[in-house]
Structure formats: C-alpha cells, structure tokens
Coordinates of C-alpha atoms in Angstrom, one line a residue:
X13 CA 133.0 91.4 21.9
X14 CA 132.4 95.1 22.0
X15 CA 135.3 97.6 22.1
X16 CA 135.2 101.0 23.7
X17 CA 132.8 102.1 26.5
X18 CA 130.5 99.5 27.9
X19 CA 126.9 99.9 26.8
X20 CA 124.4 99.2 29.6
X21 CA 121.2 97.5 28.5
X22 CA 118.0 97.4 30.6
X23 CA 116.4 94.0 30.5
X24 CA 112.7 93.7 31.5
X25 CA 111.5 90.1 31.9
X26 CA 109.1 88.6 34.5
X27 CA 110.4 85.1 34.0
X28 CA 113.7 85.1 36.0
X29 CA 115.4 82.2 34.1
X30 CA 114.8 83.9 30.8
X31 CA 116.0 87.3 32.1
X32 CA 119.1 85.8 33.6
X33 CA 119.9 83.9 30.4
X34 CA 119.6 87.2 28.4
X35 CA 121.7 89.0 31.0
X36 CA 124.4 86.4 30.9
X37 CA 124.4 86.3 27.1
X38 CA 124.7 90.1 26.8
X39 CA 127.4 90.3 29.5
X40 CA 129.4 87.6 27.6
X41 CA 129.1 89.8 24.5
X42 CA 130.6 92.7 26.4
X43 CA 127.5 94.6 27.4
X44 CA 126.7 96.0 30.9
X45 CA 123.2 95.0 32.0
X46 CA 120.5 95.8 34.5
X47 CA 117.8 93.1 34.8
X48 CA 114.5 93.9 36.4
X49 CA 111.4 91.8 36.6
X50 CA 109.0 94.6 37.4
X51 CA 107.7 96.8 34.6
X52 CA 106.9 99.5 37.1
X53 CA 110.5 99.6 38.2
X54 CA 111.7 99.6 34.6
X55 CA 109.4 102.5 33.7
X56 CA 110.6 104.5 36.8
X57 CA 114.2 103.9 35.9
X58 CA 113.7 105.0 32.3
X59 CA 111.8 108.1 33.3
X60 CA 114.4 109.0 35.9
X61 CA 117.4 108.6 33.7
X62 CA 117.0 107.0 30.3
X63 CA 120.5 108.1 29.4
X64 CA 121.9 105.6 31.9
X65 CA 121.0 102.9 29.4
X66 CA 122.1 102.3 25.8
X67 CA 119.0 100.2 25.0
X68 CA 116.0 98.2 26.2
X69 CA 115.2 94.5 25.8
X70 CA 111.7 93.8 27.1
X71 CA 109.2 91.0 27.2
X72 CA 105.7 92.0 26.1
X73 CA 103.5 90.2 28.7
X74 CA 104.9 91.2 32.1
X75 CA 102.1 89.9 34.3
X76 CA 100.8 93.4 35.3
X77 CA 98.8 96.2 33.8
X78 CA 102.0 97.6 32.3
X79 CA 103.2 95.7 29.2
X80 CA 106.5 95.8 27.4
X81 CA 104.8 98.0 24.8
X82 CA 104.3 100.5 27.6
X83 CA 107.8 100.3 28.9
X84 CA 109.2 101.0 25.4
X85 CA 106.9 103.9 25.0
X86 CA 108.1 105.4 28.3
X87 CA 111.7 105.1 27.0
X88 CA 110.8 106.7 23.7
X89 CA 109.1 109.6 25.4
X90 CA 112.4 110.5 27.0
X91 CA 114.7 109.5 24.0
X92 CA 112.9 109.3 20.6
X93 CA 115.5 107.0 18.9
X94 CA 116.1 104.8 21.9
X95 CA 117.0 101.2 20.8
X96 CA 114.2 98.7 21.7
X97 CA 114.2 94.9 21.3
X98 CA 111.0 93.1 22.2
X99 CA 110.9 89.4 23.2
X100 CA 107.6 87.5 23.1
X101 CA 106.2 84.0 22.9
X102 CA 102.9 85.0 21.5
X103 CA 102.7 88.8 20.8
X104 CA 104.9 89.0 17.7
X105 CA 101.9 89.4 15.5
X106 CA 101.0 92.7 17.3
X107 CA 104.5 94.2 16.8
X108 CA 103.5 96.4 13.9
X109 CA 100.5 97.7 15.7
X110 CA 101.8 98.3 19.2
X111 CA 105.6 98.3 18.9
X112 CA 107.6 101.6 18.7
X113 CA 109.0 102.5 15.3
X114 CA 112.4 101.0 14.4
X115 CA 112.3 98.4 17.1
X116 CA 113.0 94.7 16.7
X117 CA 110.8 91.7 17.7
X118 CA 112.5 88.4 18.6
X119 CA 110.2 85.5 18.9
X120 CA 110.5 83.1 21.8
X121 CA 112.0 80.5 22.0
X122 CA 115.2 82.2 20.7
X123 CA 118.9 81.7 21.0
X124 CA 120.8 84.4 22.9
X125 CA 122.8 85.3 19.7
X126 CA 119.5 86.6 18.2
X127 CA 119.1 89.1 21.1
X128 CA 122.8 90.1 21.0
X129 CA 122.6 90.6 17.2
X130 CA 119.3 92.6 17.4
X131 CA 120.5 95.1 20.1
X132 CA 124.0 95.4 18.5
X133 CA 122.3 96.2 15.1
X134 CA 120.2 98.9 16.6
X135 CA 123.1 100.4 18.5
X136 CA 125.1 100.5 15.3
X137 CA 122.3 102.2 13.4
X138 CA 121.6 99.3 11.0
X139 CA 118.3 99.5 9.3
X140 CA 115.4 97.6 10.8
X141 CA 113.6 95.2 8.6
X142 CA 109.8 95.6 8.5

C-alpha cells in the first residue's frame, strides 16, 4: 500500500478484461487509475496534460495504427523521464528496439503483482534491468 499522495496511472489496453484486472490490481495497491481502451484517446490525454499522471502502463498491440510504442513516445515527448511499463503477449522481443529508454516490459500472461512491482519500481527511481 502506498502512503502519501495518490499516484494516478494511465492504463491503455484494448482488451477490457485485462485492462480492468490491471486497474483493480493497481487500485488495490493504492494507486489512482484511468483506464482507456483507445490509444488515440490516451495520446490526446498525455499530450494535453501528462502531469496529470504519474506513469503509463500500456499494451503494445492496440488494434489500431497507434501502438503502445507510440503512446509511450507521446508521453516521453512531454516528460522525458515519464515512467512507462509495457505489457505484451508477443512483442517483448521488440522492447529493446522500439521501447522508450528506462521502461519495463512485462510479458503476458502475468500476475498483477508484476505490474504493481514494475510501476512502483519506476516511480521510486529503481534502476531498470536491461
């Protein structure tokens, strides 16, 4: 459980059941969340006010021309050190090529504790393993 101010995490996932599981897990750990299924909406939210969020958790394949890689880059254009956790069932191999620096990839299927640990580590400034 977090102490102090609530950190709001933007969750971008086109599969509602996965997104809702991540949202519930983060909220149980004390985070505030905003879950969106549309990467266009996520990008617009980040470009309008990235400071409203403490971090981003995004799937890679979002069923549109915008990917999770793109959403993370939009966040980093506004805030260079913005914490990013990627989730993917099949794109983990591309993380080093397409992922933003100092981000974390969590392979699907995962347990929610992996997501909570990843975002908490980034928020606490822990080093990211290559």
